[in-house]
CSV table of C-alpha atoms in Angstrom, one decimal:
chain,number,residue,atom,x,y,z
A,4,ILE,CA,24.3,-48.1,-36.2
A,5,PRO,CA,20.7,-49.4,-36.5
A,6,ASP,CA,21.6,-52.9,-37.8
A,7,GLN,CA,24.1,-53.5,-34.9
A,8,SER,CA,22.5,-54.1,-31.5
A,9,ILE,CA,22.2,-56.4,-28.5
A,10,SER,CA,18.8,-57.4,-27.2
A,11,VAL,CA,18.3,-58.8,-23.7
A,12,SER,CA,15.0,-60.0,-22.1
A,13,VAL,CA,14.9,-60.1,-18.3
A,14,LEU,CA,12.1,-61.7,-16.2
A,15,GLY,CA,10.6,-60.2,-13.1
A,16,ASP,CA,12.8,-62.2,-10.8
A,17,GLY,CA,16.0,-60.8,-12.5
A,18,LYS,CA,16.8,-63.9,-14.6
A,19,ILE,CA,17.9,-63.4,-18.2
A,20,GLN,CA,15.3,-65.0,-20.5
A,21,SER,CA,17.0,-64.3,-23.8
A,22,PHE,CA,20.1,-62.7,-25.2
A,23,TYR,CA,20.7,-61.9,-28.9
A,24,GLN,CA,23.4,-60.0,-30.8
A,25,ASN,CA,23.2,-59.2,-34.5
A,26,SER,CA,25.9,-60.8,-36.6
A,27,MET,CA,28.6,-58.4,-37.7
A,28,PRO,CA,30.4,-58.3,-41.0
A,29,LYS,CA,34.0,-59.5,-41.0
A,30,ARG,CA,35.1,-56.0,-41.9
A,31,MET,CA,33.4,-52.7,-41.2
A,32,ALA,CA,34.1,-49.3,-42.9
A,33,PHE,CA,32.5,-46.1,-41.7
A,34,GLU,CA,32.2,-42.9,-43.6
A,35,GLU,CA,34.1,-40.0,-42.0
A,36,SER,CA,31.9,-37.4,-40.3
A,37,LYS,CA,33.5,-34.5,-42.3
A,38,ASN,CA,31.8,-31.8,-44.3
A,39,ILE,CA,28.3,-33.1,-43.4
A,40,ILE,CA,25.2,-30.9,-43.8
A,41,SER,CA,23.7,-29.5,-40.7
A,42,LYS,CA,20.7,-31.0,-38.9
A,43,GLU,CA,18.7,-27.9,-39.6
A,44,ALA,CA,19.5,-28.1,-43.4
A,45,ALA,CA,18.4,-31.7,-43.5
A,46,ILE,CA,15.1,-31.0,-41.7
A,47,ASN,CA,14.4,-28.0,-44.0
A,48,LYS,CA,15.1,-30.1,-47.2
A,49,MET,CA,12.8,-32.9,-45.9
A,50,LYS,CA,10.0,-30.4,-45.1
A,51,GLU,CA,10.3,-29.0,-48.6
A,52,GLN,CA,10.6,-32.2,-50.6
A,53,LEU,CA,9.5,-35.2,-48.6
A,54,ASN,CA,5.9,-35.9,-49.9
A,55,LEU,CA,3.1,-37.7,-48.2
A,56,SER,CA,0.7,-40.0,-50.1
A,57,LEU,CA,-2.8,-41.2,-49.1
A,58,GLN,CA,-2.8,-45.0,-48.6
A,59,TYR,CA,-4.6,-47.9,-47.0
A,60,THR,CA,-2.6,-49.7,-44.3
A,61,ILE,CA,-3.2,-53.2,-42.9
A,62,GLU,CA,-3.2,-53.6,-39.2
A,63,TYR,CA,-4.1,-56.3,-36.7
A,64,LEU,CA,-6.1,-55.4,-33.6
A,65,PRO,CA,-5.0,-57.0,-30.2
A,66,TYR,CA,-6.4,-60.5,-29.7
A,67,SER,CA,-7.6,-60.7,-33.3
A,68,SER,CA,-6.2,-62.7,-36.2
A,69,LYS,CA,-8.3,-60.9,-38.8
A,70,PRO,CA,-6.7,-57.9,-40.5
A,71,SER,CA,-8.4,-54.5,-40.6
A,72,VAL,CA,-7.7,-51.5,-42.8
A,73,LYS,CA,-7.0,-47.8,-41.9
A,74,LEU,CA,-6.8,-44.8,-44.2
A,75,VAL,CA,-3.4,-43.0,-43.5
A,76,TYR,CA,-0.8,-40.7,-45.0
A,77,LEU,CA,2.7,-42.1,-45.4
A,78,PRO,CA,6.0,-40.7,-46.7
A,79,ALA,CA,7.2,-41.5,-50.2
A,80,PRO,CA,8.1,-45.2,-50.5
A,81,ASN,CA,11.7,-46.3,-51.1
A,82,VAL,CA,13.2,-43.4,-49.2
A,83,ILE,CA,15.7,-44.1,-46.3
A,84,GLY,CA,16.7,-40.5,-45.6
A,85,LEU,CA,19.2,-37.9,-46.6
A,86,HIS,CA,22.9,-38.7,-47.2
A,87,ALA,CA,24.7,-36.4,-44.9
A,88,THR,CA,27.8,-35.7,-47.0
A,89,SER,CA,26.4,-35.5,-50.5
A,90,ASN,CA,23.0,-34.0,-49.6
A,91,GLN,CA,21.4,-36.6,-51.9
A,92,TRP,CA,18.4,-38.7,-51.1
A,93,ALA,CA,19.3,-42.2,-49.8
A,94,THR,CA,16.9,-44.8,-51.2
A,95,TYR,CA,16.8,-48.5,-51.4
A,96,SER,CA,17.8,-48.2,-55.0
A,97,GLY,CA,20.8,-45.9,-54.4
A,98,LYS,CA,21.3,-42.2,-54.0
A,99,VAL,CA,19.3,-39.7,-56.1
A,100,ASP,CA,19.2,-35.9,-56.5
A,101,SER,CA,15.4,-35.5,-56.3
A,102,LEU,CA,12.4,-37.5,-55.4
A,103,GLN,CA,9.6,-38.5,-57.8
A,104,SER,CA,6.2,-37.0,-57.3
A,105,ASN,CA,3.4,-39.5,-56.5
A,106,ALA,CA,3.1,-41.5,-59.7
A,107,THR,CA,-0.1,-42.7,-61.3
A,108,LEU,CA,-0.8,-46.3,-60.2
A,109,GLN,CA,-1.3,-48.7,-63.1
A,110,PRO,CA,-2.0,-52.4,-62.9
A,111,PRO,CA,0.0,-54.9,-65.1
A,112,ALA,CA,-3.3,-55.7,-66.7
A,113,PRO,CA,-6.6,-53.7,-66.5
A,114,ASN,CA,-8.8,-56.7,-66.1
A,115,GLN,CA,-8.7,-60.4,-65.1
A,116,LEU,CA,-6.7,-62.5,-67.5
A,117,LYS,CA,-8.4,-65.7,-66.4
A,118,THR,CA,-11.7,-66.7,-64.7
A,119,PRO,CA,-11.0,-68.2,-61.2
A,120,SER,CA,-11.0,-72.0,-61.5
A,121,PRO,CA,-10.6,-74.4,-58.5
A,122,ILE,CA,-7.8,-77.0,-58.6
A,123,THR,CA,-7.4,-80.4,-57.1
A,124,LEU,CA,-4.4,-81.8,-55.2
A,125,GLU,CA,-3.3,-83.8,-58.3
A,126,GLU,CA,-3.6,-80.7,-60.5
A,127,ALA,CA,-1.5,-78.7,-58.0
A,128,LYS,CA,1.2,-81.4,-58.2
A,129,ALA,CA,1.2,-81.2,-61.9
A,130,ILE,CA,1.6,-77.4,-61.9
A,131,ALA,CA,4.4,-77.7,-59.4
A,132,LYS,CA,6.3,-80.1,-61.6
A,133,GLN,CA,6.0,-77.7,-64.5
A,134,LEU,CA,7.1,-74.7,-62.4
A,135,VAL,CA,10.2,-76.2,-60.8
A,136,ASP,CA,13.3,-76.4,-62.8
A,137,GLN,CA,14.8,-79.9,-62.5
A,138,GLN,CA,18.5,-80.0,-62.1
A,139,ALA,CA,19.6,-82.4,-64.8
A,140,ASN,CA,22.3,-85.0,-64.1
A,141,THR,CA,23.0,-83.8,-60.6
A,142,THR,CA,19.7,-84.3,-58.7
A,143,LYS,CA,16.4,-86.2,-58.6
A,144,PHE,CA,13.3,-84.1,-58.3
A,145,THR,CA,10.6,-85.6,-56.1
A,146,ILE,CA,7.1,-84.5,-55.0
A,147,ASP,CA,7.0,-85.5,-51.3
A,148,HIS,CA,3.4,-84.8,-50.4
A,149,ALA,CA,0.5,-82.4,-50.8
A,150,TYR,CA,-2.2,-81.3,-48.4
A,151,GLU,CA,-4.9,-78.7,-47.9
A,152,TYR,CA,-5.2,-76.1,-45.0
A,153,GLU,CA,-7.0,-72.9,-44.2
A,154,SER,CA,-5.1,-69.5,-44.2
A,155,ASN,CA,-7.0,-66.3,-43.3
A,156,ASP,CA,-10.3,-68.0,-44.2
A,157,GLN,CA,-9.0,-69.1,-47.6
A,158,ALA,CA,-8.4,-72.7,-48.8
A,159,VAL,CA,-4.7,-73.3,-49.7
A,160,ILE,CA,-3.0,-76.4,-51.3
A,161,SER,CA,0.6,-76.9,-50.3
A,162,VAL,CA,2.9,-79.1,-52.3
A,163,SER,CA,6.2,-80.2,-50.7
A,164,TYR,CA,9.0,-81.2,-53.0
A,165,SER,CA,12.8,-82.0,-52.8
A,166,TYR,CA,15.9,-82.3,-54.8
A,167,ARG,CA,17.8,-85.4,-53.9
A,168,TYR,CA,21.5,-85.7,-54.7
A,169,ARG,CA,24.2,-88.1,-53.7
A,170,ASN,CA,25.0,-86.7,-50.2
A,171,GLY,CA,21.7,-85.2,-49.1
A,172,SER,CA,18.7,-83.3,-50.2
A,173,HIS,CA,17.2,-79.8,-50.5
A,174,GLY,CA,13.4,-79.2,-50.0
A,175,SER,CA,10.9,-76.5,-50.4
A,176,SER,CA,7.2,-76.1,-51.0
A,177,ILE,CA,4.7,-74.4,-53.4
A,178,GLU,CA,1.3,-73.2,-52.3
A,179,PHE,CA,-1.8,-72.5,-54.4
A,180,ASN,CA,-5.2,-70.9,-53.7
A,181,LYS,CA,-7.5,-73.9,-54.0
A,182,ASN,CA,-10.5,-71.9,-55.2
A,183,THR,CA,-8.8,-69.8,-57.9
A,184,GLY,CA,-5.8,-72.0,-58.9
A,185,GLU,CA,-3.4,-69.0,-58.4
A,186,LEU,CA,0.1,-69.4,-57.0
A,187,VAL,CA,0.4,-68.1,-53.4
A,188,SER,CA,4.0,-68.8,-52.6
A,189,TYR,CA,7.0,-70.4,-54.3
A,190,SER,CA,10.7,-70.3,-53.3
A,191,ASP,CA,13.4,-72.3,-55.1
A,192,PHE,CA,16.9,-71.1,-54.2
A,193,TYR,CA,18.5,-74.5,-54.9
A,194,GLY,CA,22.1,-74.3,-56.1
A,195,PRO,CA,24.6,-77.0,-56.9
A,196,ILE,CA,26.8,-78.1,-53.9
A,197,PRO,CA,30.3,-76.7,-54.5
A,198,LEU,CA,33.0,-79.4,-55.0
A,199,ASP,CA,35.8,-77.2,-53.7
A,200,GLU,CA,36.0,-75.4,-50.5
A,201,GLU,CA,37.3,-72.2,-52.2
A,202,GLU,CA,35.1,-71.0,-55.0
A,203,PRO,CA,36.3,-68.4,-57.5
A,204,PRO,CA,34.9,-64.9,-56.8
A,205,LYS,CA,31.5,-64.2,-58.5
A,206,ASN,CA,31.0,-61.4,-61.0
A,207,THR,CA,28.6,-59.3,-58.9
A,208,THR,CA,27.5,-57.0,-61.7
A,209,PRO,CA,23.9,-57.5,-62.6
A,210,LYS,CA,23.4,-59.1,-66.0
A,211,LEU,CA,19.9,-57.8,-66.5
A,212,SER,CA,18.9,-54.2,-66.9
A,213,LYS,CA,16.2,-52.6,-64.6
A,214,GLU,CA,13.8,-52.5,-67.5
A,215,LYS,CA,14.3,-56.1,-68.3
A,216,VAL,CA,13.8,-57.2,-64.7
A,217,LEU,CA,10.5,-55.3,-64.5
A,218,GLU,CA,9.4,-56.7,-67.8
A,219,LEU,CA,10.1,-60.3,-66.7
A,220,ALA,CA,8.5,-59.7,-63.2
A,221,GLU,CA,5.3,-58.4,-64.8
A,222,LYS,CA,5.2,-61.4,-67.1
A,223,TYR,CA,5.4,-63.8,-64.1
A,224,VAL,CA,2.7,-62.0,-62.3
A,225,LYS,CA,0.4,-62.2,-65.3
A,226,GLU,CA,1.1,-65.9,-65.7
A,227,LEU,CA,0.9,-66.9,-62.0
A,228,ALA,CA,-1.8,-64.5,-60.7
A,229,PRO,CA,-4.1,-64.1,-63.7
A,230,THR,CA,-7.3,-63.8,-61.8
A,231,THR,CA,-6.1,-61.0,-59.4
A,232,VAL,CA,-3.4,-59.3,-61.5
A,233,HIS,CA,-5.7,-56.2,-61.9
A,234,GLU,CA,-5.8,-55.8,-58.1
A,235,TYR,CA,-2.1,-54.9,-58.0
A,236,ALA,CA,-0.1,-51.9,-59.4
A,237,LYS,CA,3.1,-52.0,-61.4
A,238,ALA,CA,6.2,-51.7,-59.2
A,239,ASN,CA,6.4,-48.2,-57.7
A,240,THR,CA,10.0,-48.7,-56.6
A,241,ASP,CA,13.1,-49.8,-58.5
A,242,PRO,CA,14.1,-53.5,-58.2
A,243,SER,CA,16.7,-54.4,-55.6
A,244,TYR,CA,19.6,-56.7,-56.4
A,245,ASP,CA,21.3,-59.1,-54.0
A,246,LYS,CA,24.9,-59.6,-55.1
A,247,GLU,CA,25.4,-62.7,-53.0
A,248,SER,CA,22.6,-64.7,-54.5
A,249,GLN,CA,22.6,-62.7,-57.8
A,250,VAL,CA,18.8,-62.3,-57.6
A,251,HIS,CA,16.6,-59.3,-58.4
A,252,HIS,CA,13.6,-58.5,-56.2
A,253,VAL,CA,10.5,-56.7,-57.4
A,254,SER,CA,7.4,-55.7,-55.4
A,255,PHE,CA,3.9,-55.0,-56.8
A,256,PRO,CA,1.7,-53.2,-54.3
A,257,ARG,CA,-2.0,-54.0,-54.0
A,258,ILE,CA,-4.4,-51.2,-55.0
A,259,LYS,CA,-7.9,-50.5,-53.8
A,260,ASN,CA,-10.1,-47.5,-54.8
A,261,GLY,CA,-7.0,-46.1,-56.5
A,262,LEU,CA,-4.8,-46.2,-53.4
A,263,ILE,CA,-1.8,-48.4,-52.4
A,264,VAL,CA,-2.6,-51.0,-49.7
A,265,ASN,CA,0.5,-50.8,-47.5
A,266,GLY,CA,1.3,-54.3,-46.2
A,267,ASP,CA,-0.2,-56.3,-49.1
A,268,ASN,CA,1.9,-56.9,-52.2
A,269,VAL,CA,3.2,-59.5,-54.7
A,270,SER,CA,6.9,-60.2,-54.3
A,271,VAL,CA,8.8,-61.7,-57.2
A,272,ALA,CA,12.5,-62.7,-57.3
A,273,ILE,CA,14.3,-63.4,-60.6
A,274,ASP,CA,17.9,-64.6,-61.1
A,275,ASP,CA,20.4,-63.2,-63.6
A,276,GLU,CA,19.2,-65.7,-66.2
A,277,GLY,CA,15.7,-64.4,-66.0
A,278,LYS,CA,14.3,-67.5,-64.2
A,279,LEU,CA,11.8,-67.2,-61.4
A,280,LYS,CA,13.3,-67.9,-58.0
A,281,SER,CA,10.5,-66.9,-55.7
A,282,PHE,CA,6.9,-65.7,-55.8
A,283,TYR,CA,4.9,-64.6,-52.8
A,284,ARG,CA,1.5,-63.1,-52.0
A,285,TYR,CA,-0.1,-63.5,-48.7
A,286,PRO,CA,-3.8,-64.0,-49.2
A,287,LEU,CA,-5.5,-61.3,-47.1
A,288,ASN,CA,-9.3,-61.5,-46.8
A,289,ILE,CA,-10.5,-58.0,-46.2
A,290,GLU,CA,-14.2,-57.7,-45.3
A,291,GLU,CA,-14.5,-54.0,-44.9
A,292,TRP,CA,-12.7,-51.1,-46.6
A,293,PRO,CA,-12.9,-47.5,-45.3
A,294,SER,CA,-13.9,-44.7,-47.7
A,295,ALA,CA,-10.9,-43.4,-49.7
A,296,GLU,CA,-12.1,-39.8,-49.0
A,297,ALA,CA,-9.9,-38.4,-46.2
A,298,LYS,CA,-11.2,-35.9,-43.7
A,299,ILE,CA,-7.7,-34.4,-43.4
A,300,SER,CA,-6.4,-32.8,-46.7
A,301,ASN,CA,-2.9,-33.5,-48.0
A,302,ASP,CA,-1.9,-29.9,-47.1
A,303,GLU,CA,-3.2,-30.3,-43.6
A,304,ALA,CA,-1.4,-33.6,-43.2
A,305,LYS,CA,1.9,-32.1,-44.5
A,306,LYS,CA,1.6,-29.3,-42.0
A,307,ILE,CA,1.1,-31.7,-39.1
A,308,PHE,CA,4.0,-33.8,-40.4
A,309,THR,CA,6.4,-31.0,-40.9
A,310,GLU,CA,5.7,-29.5,-37.4
A,311,ALA,CA,6.5,-32.9,-35.8
A,312,LEU,CA,9.4,-33.7,-38.1
A,313,ASP,CA,12.9,-34.3,-36.7
A,314,VAL,CA,16.0,-36.2,-37.9
A,315,LYS,CA,18.5,-38.6,-36.5
A,316,LEU,CA,22.0,-39.0,-37.8
A,317,VAL,CA,22.9,-42.7,-38.1
A,318,TYR,CA,25.4,-45.0,-39.9
A,319,ASN,CA,23.3,-46.8,-42.5
A,320,ARG,CA,24.7,-50.0,-44.0
A,321,LEU,CA,24.9,-49.9,-47.8
A,322,GLN,CA,22.9,-52.6,-49.6
A,323,ASN,CA,25.2,-55.2,-51.2
A,324,GLU,CA,28.3,-53.5,-49.8
A,325,ASP,CA,29.5,-55.8,-47.1
A,326,GLY,CA,30.4,-53.8,-44.0
A,327,LYS,CA,30.3,-50.4,-45.6
A,328,TYR,CA,28.3,-47.7,-43.7
A,329,GLU,CA,27.3,-44.1,-44.8
A,330,LEU,CA,26.1,-41.2,-42.7
A,331,VAL,CA,22.4,-40.7,-43.2
A,332,TYR,CA,19.8,-38.4,-41.6
A,333,PHE,CA,16.8,-40.6,-40.8
A,334,PRO,CA,13.4,-38.7,-40.7
A,335,THR,CA,11.7,-39.2,-37.3
A,336,VAL,CA,8.3,-38.2,-35.9
A,337,LYS,CA,8.0,-38.1,-32.1
A,338,GLY,CA,11.3,-40.0,-31.9
A,339,GLN,CA,10.0,-42.8,-34.1
A,340,GLU,CA,11.3,-43.9,-37.4
A,341,TYR,CA,8.1,-45.8,-38.3
A,342,TYR,CA,5.0,-43.6,-38.3
A,343,GLN,CA,1.7,-42.9,-40.0
A,344,LEU,CA,-0.7,-40.1,-39.9
A,345,ASP,CA,-4.4,-41.0,-39.5
A,346,ALA,CA,-6.1,-39.4,-42.5
A,347,ASN,CA,-9.4,-38.9,-40.7
A,348,SER,CA,-8.2,-37.8,-37.2
A,349,GLY,CA,-4.9,-36.2,-38.0
A,350,GLN,CA,-3.3,-38.2,-35.2
A,351,ILE,CA,0.3,-39.4,-35.7
A,352,ILE,CA,0.5,-43.1,-34.9
A,353,ASN,CA,3.3,-45.6,-34.6
A,354,GLN,CA,2.4,-48.8,-36.5
A,355,TYR,CA,4.6,-50.9,-34.3
């Protein structure tokens, strides 16, 4: 059960330094291990259908805060493994009968929608006021302070704000790239404080279709990142939906030389009313990019991958299904669930 574990750190003298246990759902239901496909059948299906794609990946060398980039082969995104009883692919968007081939990467806009323009502290405050929805009649919206700082060699303006209500307050912040005026991060999960201890159960069925969520997310990316929108691809995985917060999450991967940049993306969250709840893009300043021409071909990479491929049968917790677990075969390479294949040396590496 991958999401249920106990971690203990012990010092050299035998003293326990830390102890941590994952929180457990109030109720847990596990799929019965009947009529499951064999390990051999799962491995064979993965060898036949699990594709690799050429990507850039971000990594940090020891004792260095600057990111570097490596050319690698990675399995198809969004895939968790193979559901052991239905023989369907388990993905973060649900179970599917077949996997999509590598889709063509297209940006939300082919070119810059706006020329980069530096902003001041006062201009950042004004944009923040326009962006944040003020909660009428229940709260008072206040800009607390604004300041500048450096992040990964880039100038950032941070604006802190709060909602003040009768018995307390809720605060957050908005950050902008000072030199381009683009939004870097924004999170506003404010909700009215319940008056009663027991709330009526929520309707957890999404109000927005997948197509509408993607349309709105692209609109927000164009509006809030107009100078770099062409550096990102349209979402290559389906939106995910959090039933508890009733929020849809969409990710737009960065692209360079026609390849996905694994580890660099724009994340957008939208509520069921279509309002923006969060926006995040970590400003990575990459100085050197390797060539997109791999020394190892895709066929050679697939051969190396399939020869090293194994599976592990686990109980995987279903997204948005509190405490429900299904049997899934996780693909592993050299005993690791997280792996990459160096596109120039053919070496299998563990990112972590």
